[in-house]
Protein backbone atom coordinates (compact mmCIF):
# COMPACT_ATOMS: atom_id res chain seq x y z
CA UNK A 1 0.00 0.00 0.00
CA UNK A 2 1.32 3.41 -0.94
CA UNK A 3 2.66 5.60 1.86
CA UNK A 4 1.35 9.12 1.23
CA UNK A 5 2.44 10.57 4.56
CA UNK A 6 4.97 13.38 4.62
CA UNK A 7 8.46 12.22 5.65
CA UNK A 8 11.34 14.29 7.08
CA UNK A 9 13.40 13.72 3.91
CA UNK A 10 10.61 14.83 1.56
CA UNK A 11 11.14 17.99 -0.46
CA UNK A 12 7.39 18.67 -0.40
CA UNK A 13 4.64 18.98 2.19
CA UNK A 14 1.55 16.89 2.87
CA UNK A 15 -0.54 19.44 0.97
CA UNK A 16 1.63 18.96 -2.09
CA UNK A 17 1.51 15.17 -1.81
CA UNK A 18 -2.27 15.41 -1.77
CA UNK A 19 -2.14 18.09 -4.50
CA UNK A 20 -4.93 20.21 -3.06
CA UNK A 21 -5.77 22.87 -5.68
CA UNK A 22 -6.46 26.48 -4.88
CA UNK A 23 -10.23 27.05 -5.04
CA UNK A 24 -11.54 28.85 -8.08
CA UNK A 25 -8.50 28.27 -10.30
CA UNK A 26 -8.60 26.33 -13.53
CA UNK A 27 -5.56 25.02 -15.32
CA UNK A 28 -3.76 27.21 -17.84
CA UNK A 29 -4.44 26.76 -21.52
CA UNK A 30 -2.03 24.28 -23.13
CA UNK A 31 0.75 25.73 -25.25
CA UNK A 32 1.62 24.30 -28.63
CA UNK A 33 4.41 21.81 -29.14
CA UNK A 34 7.72 23.77 -29.27
CA UNK A 35 8.47 22.20 -32.65
CA UNK A 36 5.61 24.27 -34.03
CA UNK A 37 5.23 28.03 -34.03
CA UNK A 38 3.57 29.25 -30.85
CA UNK A 39 3.38 32.26 -28.56
CA UNK A 40 6.97 31.82 -27.42
CA UNK A 41 8.57 31.16 -30.81
CA UNK A 42 6.54 33.85 -32.54
CA UNK A 43 7.53 36.42 -29.96
CA UNK A 44 11.19 35.53 -30.21
CA UNK A 45 11.32 35.21 -33.99
CA UNK A 46 14.29 37.03 -35.50
CA UNK A 47 12.39 37.90 -38.66
CA UNK A 48 8.99 39.16 -37.56
CA UNK A 49 6.89 40.39 -34.67
CA UNK A 50 4.48 38.03 -32.92
CA UNK A 51 1.31 36.97 -34.72
CA UNK A 52 0.05 34.78 -31.89
CA UNK A 53 -1.05 36.28 -28.61
CA UNK A 54 1.22 34.97 -25.82
CA UNK A 55 -0.17 33.27 -22.75
CA UNK A 56 -1.05 36.08 -20.30
CA UNK A 57 1.40 36.47 -17.45
CA UNK A 58 -1.40 36.45 -14.87
CA UNK A 59 -2.67 33.15 -16.24
CA UNK A 60 0.71 31.49 -15.74
CA UNK A 61 1.24 32.93 -12.29
CA UNK A 62 -2.22 32.33 -10.84
CA UNK A 63 -3.47 29.13 -12.44
CA UNK A 64 -2.99 25.85 -10.64
CA UNK A 65 -3.39 22.66 -12.69
CA UNK A 66 -5.47 20.08 -10.89
CA UNK A 67 -5.38 16.31 -10.98
CA UNK A 68 -8.44 14.37 -12.14
CA UNK A 69 -10.39 12.32 -9.59
CA UNK A 70 -8.79 8.96 -10.36
CA UNK A 71 -8.10 6.56 -7.51
CA UNK A 72 -5.10 5.15 -9.39
CA UNK A 73 -3.26 8.46 -9.29
CA UNK A 74 -3.57 9.79 -5.78
CA UNK A 75 -0.88 10.92 -3.35
CA UNK A 76 2.63 10.17 -4.54
CA UNK A 77 1.29 8.65 -7.75
CA UNK A 78 -0.35 11.92 -8.80
CA UNK A 79 1.99 12.59 -11.73
CA UNK A 80 0.88 9.34 -13.32
CA UNK A 81 -2.39 10.95 -14.37
CA UNK A 82 -0.57 13.38 -16.65
CA UNK A 83 1.44 10.56 -18.20
CA UNK A 84 -1.60 8.36 -18.78
CA UNK A 85 -4.11 10.96 -20.01
CA UNK A 86 -2.38 14.26 -20.80
CA UNK A 87 -5.00 15.39 -23.31
CA UNK A 88 -7.73 15.49 -20.66
CA UNK A 89 -5.94 17.40 -17.90
CA UNK A 90 -5.43 21.17 -17.47
CA UNK A 91 -1.84 22.24 -16.96
CA UNK A 92 -0.27 20.26 -19.81
CA UNK A 93 2.03 22.44 -21.94
CA UNK A 94 2.82 19.87 -24.61
CA UNK A 95 3.00 16.12 -25.09
CA UNK A 96 4.57 13.53 -27.36
CA UNK A 97 4.86 9.75 -27.38
CA UNK A 98 7.99 10.03 -25.23
CA UNK A 99 7.29 12.97 -22.87
CA UNK A 100 4.67 15.16 -21.23
CA UNK A 101 5.49 18.67 -20.03
CA UNK A 102 3.32 20.28 -17.34
CA UNK A 103 3.25 23.31 -15.10
CA UNK A 104 4.35 22.42 -11.59
CA UNK A 105 1.26 22.53 -9.35
CA UNK A 106 3.35 24.11 -6.59
CA UNK A 107 6.00 26.20 -8.39
CA UNK A 108 9.09 27.16 -6.42
CA UNK A 109 10.16 29.85 -8.91
CA UNK A 110 8.32 32.34 -11.08
CA UNK A 111 8.48 29.82 -13.94
CA UNK A 112 8.54 26.14 -13.02
CA UNK A 113 7.63 23.20 -15.24
CA UNK A 114 8.11 19.43 -15.11
CA UNK A 115 9.24 17.01 -17.79
CA UNK A 116 7.59 13.59 -17.41
CA UNK A 117 9.08 10.69 -19.40
CA UNK A 118 6.45 8.20 -20.60
CA UNK A 119 8.66 5.13 -21.02
CA UNK A 120 6.82 2.56 -18.89
CA UNK A 121 10.05 0.70 -18.18
CA UNK A 122 11.57 3.81 -16.62
CA UNK A 123 8.85 6.02 -15.21
CA UNK A 124 8.55 4.27 -11.83
CA UNK A 125 12.29 3.81 -11.31
CA UNK A 126 14.41 6.01 -9.07
CA UNK A 127 16.17 8.54 -11.33
CA UNK A 128 19.59 7.18 -10.34
CA UNK A 129 18.57 3.83 -11.83
CA UNK A 130 16.53 5.10 -14.77
CA UNK A 131 19.30 7.41 -16.01
CA UNK A 132 21.89 4.63 -16.04
CA UNK A 133 20.46 3.67 -19.45
CA UNK A 134 22.60 5.69 -21.90
CA UNK A 135 19.97 5.81 -24.66
CA UNK A 136 17.23 6.91 -22.30
CA UNK A 137 19.54 9.48 -20.71
CA UNK A 138 20.40 10.87 -24.14
CA UNK A 139 16.71 11.32 -24.96
CA UNK A 140 16.04 13.03 -21.63
CA UNK A 141 18.95 15.42 -22.10
CA UNK A 142 17.80 16.27 -25.62
CA UNK A 143 14.27 17.02 -24.44
CA UNK A 144 15.40 19.09 -21.46
CA UNK A 145 17.57 21.13 -23.80
CA UNK A 146 14.48 22.04 -25.85
CA UNK A 147 12.45 22.72 -22.72
CA UNK A 148 15.19 24.89 -21.26
CA UNK A 149 15.06 27.04 -24.37
CA UNK A 150 11.28 27.27 -24.09
CA UNK A 151 11.46 28.37 -20.46
CA UNK A 152 14.18 30.89 -21.36
CA UNK A 153 11.86 32.34 -24.00
CA UNK A 154 9.12 32.66 -21.40
CA UNK A 155 11.51 34.51 -19.07
CA UNK A 156 12.35 36.89 -21.90
CA UNK A 157 8.65 37.45 -22.57
CA UNK A 158 7.87 38.13 -18.90
CA UNK A 159 10.93 40.06 -17.80
CA UNK A 160 12.77 41.26 -20.91
CA UNK A 161 11.37 44.76 -20.65
CA UNK A 162 13.02 45.17 -17.22
CA UNK A 163 16.43 43.83 -18.27
CA UNK A 164 19.27 46.20 -19.12
CA UNK A 165 20.90 43.52 -21.26
CA UNK A 166 17.74 43.20 -23.31
CA UNK A 167 17.19 46.86 -24.24
CA UNK A 168 19.23 46.91 -27.46
CA UNK A 169 17.31 43.88 -28.70
CA UNK A 170 13.96 45.44 -27.79
CA UNK A 171 14.86 48.64 -29.61
CA UNK A 172 15.81 46.61 -32.68
CA UNK A 173 12.50 44.73 -32.57
CA UNK A 174 10.59 48.01 -32.39
CA UNK A 175 12.55 49.59 -35.27
CA UNK A 176 10.77 50.16 -38.56
CA UNK A 177 11.96 48.35 -40.47
CA UNK A 178 13.59 45.91 -38.00
CA UNK A 179 17.09 44.63 -38.79
CA UNK A 180 17.42 41.29 -40.56
CA UNK A 181 19.34 39.93 -37.59
CA UNK A 182 18.37 40.84 -34.05
CA UNK A 183 20.99 41.47 -31.34
CA UNK A 184 21.22 38.41 -29.08
CA UNK A 185 20.12 40.23 -25.93
CA UNK A 186 20.32 38.57 -22.55
CA UNK A 187 21.18 34.88 -22.34
CA UNK A 188 18.12 33.76 -20.42
CA UNK A 189 19.11 30.10 -20.59
CA UNK A 190 21.77 30.86 -17.97
CA UNK A 191 18.87 31.70 -15.66
CA UNK A 192 17.22 28.28 -16.01
CA UNK A 193 17.86 25.29 -13.75
CA UNK A 194 17.36 21.74 -15.04
CA UNK A 195 17.61 18.99 -12.48
CA UNK A 196 16.31 16.00 -10.56
CA UNK A 197 15.87 15.71 -6.83
CA UNK A 198 18.25 13.24 -5.22
CA UNK A 199 15.35 12.08 -3.06
CA UNK A 200 12.18 12.32 -5.18
CA UNK A 201 8.96 12.76 -3.23
CA UNK A 202 6.69 11.67 -6.09
CA UNK A 203 6.81 8.17 -7.50
CA UNK A 204 6.91 8.93 -11.21
CA UNK A 205 10.16 10.08 -12.76
CA UNK A 206 10.16 13.84 -13.33
CA UNK A 207 12.72 16.50 -14.20
CA UNK A 208 12.41 20.05 -12.89
CA UNK A 209 12.98 22.96 -15.28
CA UNK A 210 12.66 26.30 -13.52
CA UNK A 211 13.89 29.87 -13.41
CA UNK A 212 16.74 30.55 -11.02
CA UNK A 213 14.88 33.19 -8.97
CA UNK A 214 13.17 30.94 -6.36
CA UNK A 215 10.50 33.64 -6.16
CA UNK A 216 7.08 32.15 -5.51
CA UNK A 217 4.32 32.28 -2.92
CA UNK A 218 4.49 28.48 -2.95
CA UNK A 219 8.02 28.53 -1.53
CA UNK A 220 6.99 28.27 2.13
CA UNK A 221 9.36 25.93 3.95
CA UNK A 222 13.02 25.15 4.55
CA UNK A 223 12.72 22.03 2.41
CA UNK A 224 11.26 24.01 -0.47
CA UNK A 225 14.23 26.34 -0.71
CA UNK A 226 17.00 23.89 0.06
CA UNK A 227 15.69 21.25 -2.31
CA UNK A 228 16.43 23.68 -5.15
CA UNK A 229 19.43 25.50 -3.67
CA UNK A 230 21.73 22.68 -2.54
CA UNK A 231 23.15 19.58 -4.28
CA UNK A 232 19.80 17.93 -3.50
CA UNK A 233 18.93 19.21 -7.00
CA UNK A 234 21.21 17.36 -9.41
CA UNK A 235 21.80 18.87 -12.84
CA UNK A 236 20.71 16.50 -15.61
CA UNK A 237 24.07 17.04 -17.29
CA UNK A 238 25.78 15.42 -14.27
CA UNK A 239 24.23 12.03 -15.06
CA UNK A 240 25.16 9.23 -14.96
CA UNK A 241 26.49 9.62 -11.42
CA UNK A 242 29.54 7.74 -10.26
CA UNK A 243 28.97 5.07 -7.63
CA UNK A 244 30.79 7.12 -4.98
CA UNK A 245 28.97 10.39 -5.67
CA UNK A 246 27.90 11.77 -2.29
CA UNK A 247 24.64 13.03 -3.79
CA UNK A 248 23.46 9.42 -3.83
CA UNK A 249 22.97 9.82 -0.06
CA UNK A 250 20.91 13.01 0.31
CA UNK A 251 19.74 12.10 3.81
CA UNK A 252 23.28 11.53 5.00
CA UNK A 253 24.38 14.84 3.53
CA UNK A 254 21.43 16.60 5.23
CA UNK A 255 20.92 18.91 2.28
CA UNK A 256 17.41 19.89 3.33
CA UNK A 257 18.57 20.90 6.81
CA UNK A 258 21.42 23.17 5.77
CA UNK A 259 21.57 26.92 6.41
CA UNK A 260 19.75 29.13 3.95
CA UNK A 261 22.26 30.53 1.45
CA UNK A 262 21.04 33.13 -1.04
CA UNK A 263 21.31 31.73 -4.54
CA UNK A 264 22.44 35.09 -5.92
CA UNK A 265 24.72 36.78 -3.36
CA UNK A 266 25.71 33.81 -1.13
CA UNK A 267 24.52 35.54 2.04
CA UNK A 268 23.97 33.07 4.88
CA UNK A 269 20.60 33.44 6.62
CA UNK A 270 21.08 30.53 8.99
CA UNK A 271 17.59 29.24 9.80
CA UNK A 272 15.82 32.61 9.40
CA UNK A 273 13.36 31.73 6.68
CA UNK A 274 11.24 34.90 6.86
CA UNK A 275 14.36 37.03 6.39
CA UNK A 276 15.40 34.87 3.46
CA UNK A 277 11.99 35.30 1.84
CA UNK A 278 12.15 39.09 2.13
CA UNK A 279 15.65 39.03 0.70
CA UNK A 280 14.58 36.81 -2.22
CA UNK A 281 11.95 39.37 -3.17
CA UNK A 282 14.65 42.05 -3.32
CA UNK A 283 16.98 39.81 -5.30
CA UNK A 284 14.17 38.99 -7.70
CA UNK A 285 13.74 42.65 -8.65
CA UNK A 286 17.49 43.14 -9.11
CA UNK A 287 17.85 39.91 -11.07
CA UNK A 288 15.13 40.97 -13.53
CA UNK A 289 17.06 44.17 -14.23
CA UNK A 290 20.41 42.56 -15.08
PDB file of N, CA, C and O in Angstrom, residues 108-154:
ATOM      1  N   UNK A 108       8.150  26.586  -7.383  1.00  0.00           N
ATOM      2  CA  UNK A 108       9.091  27.159  -6.424  1.00  0.00           C
ATOM      3  C   UNK A 108       9.894  28.308  -7.023  1.00  0.00           C
ATOM      4  O   UNK A 108      10.796  28.843  -6.384  1.00  0.00           O
ATOM      5  N   UNK A 109       9.591  28.674  -8.251  1.00  0.00           N
ATOM      6  CA  UNK A 109      10.160  29.847  -8.913  1.00  0.00           C
ATOM      7  C   UNK A 109       9.073  30.480  -9.751  1.00  0.00           C
ATOM      8  O   UNK A 109       7.983  29.907  -9.914  1.00  0.00           O
ATOM      9  N   UNK A 110       9.359  31.640 -10.314  1.00  0.00           N
ATOM     10  CA  UNK A 110       8.325  32.338 -11.077  1.00  0.00           C
ATOM     11  C   UNK A 110       7.927  31.586 -12.340  1.00  0.00           C
ATOM     12  O   UNK A 110       6.826  31.761 -12.850  1.00  0.00           O
ATOM     13  N   UNK A 111       8.813  30.746 -12.863  1.00  0.00           N
ATOM     14  CA  UNK A 111       8.483  29.821 -13.944  1.00  0.00           C
ATOM     15  C   UNK A 111       9.011  28.456 -13.542  1.00  0.00           C
ATOM     16  O   UNK A 111      10.202  28.310 -13.250  1.00  0.00           O
ATOM     17  N   UNK A 112       8.148  27.456 -13.504  1.00  0.00           N
ATOM     18  CA  UNK A 112       8.545  26.135 -13.018  1.00  0.00           C
ATOM     19  C   UNK A 112       7.690  25.085 -13.714  1.00  0.00           C
ATOM     20  O   UNK A 112       6.477  25.039 -13.539  1.00  0.00           O
ATOM     21  N   UNK A 113       8.338  24.259 -14.526  1.00  0.00           N
ATOM     22  CA  UNK A 113       7.631  23.202 -15.242  1.00  0.00           C
ATOM     23  C   UNK A 113       8.310  21.861 -14.964  1.00  0.00           C
ATOM     24  O   UNK A 113       9.434  21.797 -14.450  1.00  0.00           O
ATOM     25  N   UNK A 114       7.591  20.781 -15.306  1.00  0.00           N
ATOM     26  CA  UNK A 114       8.106  19.426 -15.107  1.00  0.00           C
ATOM     27  C   UNK A 114       8.103  18.675 -16.428  1.00  0.00           C
ATOM     28  O   UNK A 114       7.146  18.758 -17.201  1.00  0.00           O
ATOM     29  N   UNK A 115       9.166  17.919 -16.656  1.00  0.00           N
ATOM     30  CA  UNK A 115       9.243  17.006 -17.790  1.00  0.00           C
ATOM     31  C   UNK A 115       8.983  15.596 -17.282  1.00  0.00           C
ATOM     32  O   UNK A 115       9.690  15.110 -16.389  1.00  0.00           O
ATOM     33  N   UNK A 116       7.977  14.931 -17.836  1.00  0.00           N
ATOM     34  CA  UNK A 116       7.594  13.590 -17.407  1.00  0.00           C
ATOM     35  C   UNK A 116       7.862  12.595 -18.529  1.00  0.00           C
ATOM     36  O   UNK A 116       7.157  12.597 -19.544  1.00  0.00           O
ATOM     37  N   UNK A 117       8.876  11.746 -18.405  1.00  0.00           N
ATOM     38  CA  UNK A 117       9.083  10.687 -19.402  1.00  0.00           C
ATOM     39  C   UNK A 117       7.920   9.700 -19.359  1.00  0.00           C
ATOM     40  O   UNK A 117       7.349   9.430 -18.292  1.00  0.00           O
ATOM     41  N   UNK A 118       7.588   9.122 -20.512  1.00  0.00           N
ATOM     42  CA  UNK A 118       6.451   8.205 -20.598  1.00  0.00           C
ATOM     43  C   UNK A 118       6.867   6.757 -20.804  1.00  0.00           C
ATOM     44  O   UNK A 118       6.003   5.880 -20.903  1.00  0.00           O
ATOM     45  N   UNK A 119       8.159   6.490 -20.863  1.00  0.00           N
ATOM     46  CA  UNK A 119       8.657   5.126 -21.024  1.00  0.00           C
ATOM     47  C   UNK A 119       8.240   4.302 -19.810  1.00  0.00           C
ATOM     48  O   UNK A 119       8.703   4.525 -18.693  1.00  0.00           O
ATOM     49  N   UNK A 120       7.371   3.329 -20.009  1.00  0.00           N
ATOM     50  CA  UNK A 120       6.824   2.559 -18.890  1.00  0.00           C
ATOM     51  C   UNK A 120       7.870   1.713 -18.176  1.00  0.00           C
ATOM     52  O   UNK A 120       7.664   1.308 -17.040  1.00  0.00           O
ATOM     53  N   UNK A 121       8.991   1.472 -18.833  1.00  0.00           N
ATOM     54  CA  UNK A 121      10.053   0.700 -18.184  1.00  0.00           C
ATOM     55  C   UNK A 121      10.931   1.576 -17.297  1.00  0.00           C
ATOM     56  O   UNK A 121      11.762   1.061 -16.548  1.00  0.00           O
ATOM     57  N   UNK A 122      10.724   2.890 -17.372  1.00  0.00           N
ATOM     58  CA  UNK A 122      11.571   3.811 -16.620  1.00  0.00           C
ATOM     59  C   UNK A 122      10.796   4.691 -15.636  1.00  0.00           C
ATOM     60  O   UNK A 122      11.349   5.144 -14.638  1.00  0.00           O
ATOM     61  N   UNK A 123       9.550   4.950 -15.914  1.00  0.00           N
ATOM     62  CA  UNK A 123       8.854   6.023 -15.208  1.00  0.00           C
ATOM     63  C   UNK A 123       8.674   5.793 -13.712  1.00  0.00           C
ATOM     64  O   UNK A 123       8.552   6.744 -12.945  1.00  0.00           O
ATOM     65  N   UNK A 124       8.698   4.544 -13.259  1.00  0.00           N
ATOM     66  CA  UNK A 124       8.553   4.272 -11.832  1.00  0.00           C
ATOM     67  C   UNK A 124       9.879   3.897 -11.164  1.00  0.00           C
ATOM     68  O   UNK A 124       9.896   3.486 -10.005  1.00  0.00           O
ATOM     69  N   UNK A 125      10.973   4.060 -11.887  1.00  0.00           N
ATOM     70  CA  UNK A 125      12.288   3.807 -11.306  1.00  0.00           C
ATOM     71  C   UNK A 125      12.806   5.064 -10.612  1.00  0.00           C
ATOM     72  O   UNK A 125      12.439   6.185 -10.960  1.00  0.00           O
ATOM     73  N   UNK A 126      13.691   4.865  -9.634  1.00  0.00           N
ATOM     74  CA  UNK A 126      14.406   6.009  -9.066  1.00  0.00           C
ATOM     75  C   UNK A 126      15.263   6.606 -10.185  1.00  0.00           C
ATOM     76  O   UNK A 126      15.816   5.871 -11.018  1.00  0.00           O
ATOM     77  N   UNK A 127      15.393   7.932 -10.238  1.00  0.00           N
ATOM     78  CA  UNK A 127      16.170   8.543 -11.333  1.00  0.00           C
ATOM     79  C   UNK A 127      17.601   8.031 -11.419  1.00  0.00           C
ATOM     80  O   UNK A 127      18.162   7.941 -12.516  1.00  0.00           O
ATOM     81  N   UNK A 128      18.225   7.698 -10.292  1.00  0.00           N
ATOM     82  CA  UNK A 128      19.587   7.185 -10.342  1.00  0.00           C
ATOM     83  C   UNK A 128      19.644   5.912 -11.176  1.00  0.00           C
ATOM     84  O   UNK A 128      20.617   5.679 -11.899  1.00  0.00           O
ATOM     85  N   UNK A 129      18.620   5.079 -11.068  1.00  0.00           N
ATOM     86  CA  UNK A 129      18.566   3.830 -11.827  1.00  0.00           C
ATOM     87  C   UNK A 129      18.114   4.073 -13.262  1.00  0.00           C
ATOM     88  O   UNK A 129      18.727   3.561 -14.210  1.00  0.00           O
ATOM     89  N   UNK A 130      17.072   4.865 -13.434  1.00  0.00           N
ATOM     90  CA  UNK A 130      16.532   5.100 -14.774  1.00  0.00           C
ATOM     91  C   UNK A 130      17.562   5.726 -15.704  1.00  0.00           C
ATOM     92  O   UNK A 130      17.666   5.366 -16.887  1.00  0.00           O
ATOM     93  N   UNK A 131      18.364   6.662 -15.177  1.00  0.00           N
ATOM     94  CA  UNK A 131      19.300   7.405 -16.012  1.00  0.00           C
ATOM     95  C   UNK A 131      20.639   6.694 -16.197  1.00  0.00           C
ATOM     96  O   UNK A 131      21.560   7.254 -16.781  1.00  0.00           O
ATOM     97  N   UNK A 132      20.720   5.452 -15.731  1.00  0.00           N
ATOM     98  CA  UNK A 132      21.885   4.631 -16.041  1.00  0.00           C
ATOM     99  C   UNK A 132      21.834   4.142 -17.487  1.00  0.00           C
ATOM    100  O   UNK A 132      22.856   3.789 -18.071  1.00  0.00           O
ATOM    101  N   UNK A 133      20.637   4.097 -18.062  1.00  0.00           N
ATOM    102  CA  UNK A 133      20.458   3.672 -19.449  1.00  0.00           C
ATOM    103  C   UNK A 133      20.941   4.792 -20.364  1.00  0.00           C
ATOM    104  O   UNK A 133      20.329   5.867 -20.413  1.00  0.00           O
ATOM    105  N   UNK A 134      22.021   4.586 -21.111  1.00  0.00           N
ATOM    106  CA  UNK A 134      22.598   5.690 -21.903  1.00  0.00           C
ATOM    107  C   UNK A 134      21.659   6.217 -22.978  1.00  0.00           C
ATOM    108  O   UNK A 134      21.645   7.421 -23.247  1.00  0.00           O
ATOM    109  N   UNK A 135      20.871   5.348 -23.602  1.00  0.00           N
ATOM    110  CA  UNK A 135      19.966   5.806 -24.660  1.00  0.00           C
ATOM    111  C   UNK A 135      18.818   6.630 -24.072  1.00  0.00           C
ATOM    112  O   UNK A 135      18.437   7.667 -24.630  1.00  0.00           O
ATOM    113  N   UNK A 136      18.298   6.162 -22.955  1.00  0.00           N
ATOM    114  CA  UNK A 136      17.230   6.910 -22.297  1.00  0.00           C
ATOM    115  C   UNK A 136      17.759   8.244 -21.791  1.00  0.00           C
ATOM    116  O   UNK A 136      17.105   9.286 -21.953  1.00  0.00           O
ATOM    117  N   UNK A 137      18.938   8.241 -21.205  1.00  0.00           N
ATOM    118  CA  UNK A 137      19.536   9.480 -20.713  1.00  0.00           C
ATOM    119  C   UNK A 137      19.745  10.470 -21.846  1.00  0.00           C
ATOM    120  O   UNK A 137      19.479  11.676 -21.694  1.00  0.00           O
ATOM    121  N   UNK A 138      20.187   9.990 -22.984  1.00  0.00           N
ATOM    122  CA  UNK A 138      20.399  10.871 -24.142  1.00  0.00           C
ATOM    123  C   UNK A 138      19.087  11.532 -24.563  1.00  0.00           C
ATOM    124  O   UNK A 138      19.050  12.730 -24.880  1.00  0.00           O
ATOM    125  N   UNK A 139      17.998  10.761 -24.553  1.00  0.00           N
ATOM    126  CA  UNK A 139      16.709  11.317 -24.959  1.00  0.00           C
ATOM    127  C   UNK A 139      16.212  12.343 -23.950  1.00  0.00           C
ATOM    128  O   UNK A 139      15.632  13.373 -24.332  1.00  0.00           O
ATOM    129  N   UNK A 140      16.439  12.088 -22.664  1.00  0.00           N
ATOM    130  CA  UNK A 140      16.036  13.030 -21.625  1.00  0.00           C
ATOM    131  C   UNK A 140      16.831  14.325 -21.756  1.00  0.00           C
ATOM    132  O   UNK A 140      16.267  15.428 -21.680  1.00  0.00           O
ATOM    133  N   UNK A 141      18.120  14.225 -21.951  1.00  0.00           N
ATOM    134  CA  UNK A 141      18.949  15.424 -22.097  1.00  0.00           C
ATOM    135  C   UNK A 141      18.538  16.236 -23.320  1.00  0.00           C
ATOM    136  O   UNK A 141      18.509  17.478 -23.272  1.00  0.00           O
ATOM    137  N   UNK A 142      18.212  15.563 -24.407  1.00  0.00           N
ATOM    138  CA  UNK A 142      17.800  16.271 -25.619  1.00  0.00           C
ATOM    139  C   UNK A 142      16.486  17.018 -25.389  1.00  0.00           C
ATOM    140  O   UNK A 142      16.322  18.166 -25.822  1.00  0.00           O
ATOM    141  N   UNK A 143      15.552  16.371 -24.680  1.00  0.00           N
ATOM    142  CA  UNK A 143      14.265  17.019 -24.441  1.00  0.00           C
ATOM    143  C   UNK A 143      14.391  18.168 -23.446  1.00  0.00           C
ATOM    144  O   UNK A 143      13.742  19.210 -23.595  1.00  0.00           O
ATOM    145  N   UNK A 144      15.225  17.998 -22.430  1.00  0.00           N
ATOM    146  CA  UNK A 144      15.400  19.087 -21.461  1.00  0.00           C
ATOM    147  C   UNK A 144      16.090  20.283 -22.110  1.00  0.00           C
ATOM    148  O   UNK A 144      15.841  21.425 -21.723  1.00  0.00           O
ATOM    149  N   UNK A 145      16.935  20.033 -23.094  1.00  0.00           N
ATOM    150  CA  UNK A 145      17.574  21.132 -23.802  1.00  0.00           C
ATOM    151  C   UNK A 145      16.525  21.974 -24.524  1.00  0.00           C
ATOM    152  O   UNK A 145      16.566  23.217 -24.490  1.00  0.00           O
ATOM    153  N   UNK A 146      15.566  21.307 -25.173  1.00  0.00           N
ATOM    154  CA  UNK A 146      14.484  22.037 -25.848  1.00  0.00           C
ATOM    155  C   UNK A 146      13.610  22.769 -24.843  1.00  0.00           C
ATOM    156  O   UNK A 146      13.209  23.921 -25.067  1.00  0.00           O
ATOM    157  N   UNK A 147      13.320  22.111 -23.729  1.00  0.00           N
ATOM    158  CA  UNK A 147      12.450  22.717 -22.725  1.00  0.00           C
ATOM    159  C   UNK A 147      13.136  23.884 -22.033  1.00  0.00           C
ATOM    160  O   UNK A 147      12.496  24.887 -21.702  1.00  0.00           O
ATOM    161  N   UNK A 148      14.441  23.781 -21.833  1.00  0.00           N
ATOM    162  CA  UNK A 148      15.191  24.889 -21.256  1.00  0.00           C
ATOM    163  C   UNK A 148      15.100  26.123 -22.140  1.00  0.00           C
ATOM    164  O   UNK A 148      14.924  27.248 -21.647  1.00  0.00           O
ATOM    165  N   UNK A 149      15.185  25.924 -23.441  1.00  0.00           N
ATOM    166  CA  UNK A 149      15.061  27.045 -24.374  1.00  0.00           C
ATOM    167  C   UNK A 149      13.658  27.635 -24.328  1.00  0.00           C
ATOM    168  O   UNK A 149      13.479  28.862 -24.422  1.00  0.00           O
ATOM    169  N   UNK A 150      12.653  26.785 -24.174  1.00  0.00           N
ATOM    170  CA  UNK A 150      11.278  27.265 -24.094  1.00  0.00           C
ATOM    171  C   UNK A 150      11.060  28.105 -22.841  1.00  0.00           C
ATOM    172  O   UNK A 150      10.451  29.180 -22.890  1.00  0.00           O
ATOM    173  N   UNK A 151      11.579  27.623 -21.706  1.00  0.00           N
ATOM    174  CA  UNK A 151      11.459  28.375 -20.463  1.00  0.00           C
ATOM    175  C   UNK A 151      12.237  29.687 -20.557  1.00  0.00           C
ATOM    176  O   UNK A 151      11.778  30.733 -20.079  1.00  0.00           O
ATOM    177  N   UNK A 152      13.401  29.664 -21.169  1.00  0.00           N
ATOM    178  CA  UNK A 152      14.177  30.891 -21.356  1.00  0.00           C
ATOM    179  C   UNK A 152      13.388  31.906 -22.179  1.00  0.00           C
ATOM    180  O   UNK A 152      13.417  33.110 -21.892  1.00  0.00           O
ATOM    181  N   UNK A 153      12.678  31.442 -23.191  1.00  0.00           N
ATOM    182  CA  UNK A 153      11.857  32.338 -23.999  1.00  0.00           C
ATOM    183  C   UNK A 153      10.723  32.937 -23.177  1.00  0.00           C
ATOM    184  O   UNK A 153      10.359  34.106 -23.353  1.00  0.00           O
ATOM    185  N   UNK A 154      10.176  32.146 -22.261  1.00  0.00           N
ATOM    186  CA  UNK A 154       9.121  32.663 -21.400  1.00  0.00           C
ATOM    187  C   UNK A 154       9.668  33.707 -20.434  1.00  0.00           C
ATOM    188  O   UNK A 154       9.008  34.711 -20.144  1.00  0.00           O
TER     189      UNK A 154
END
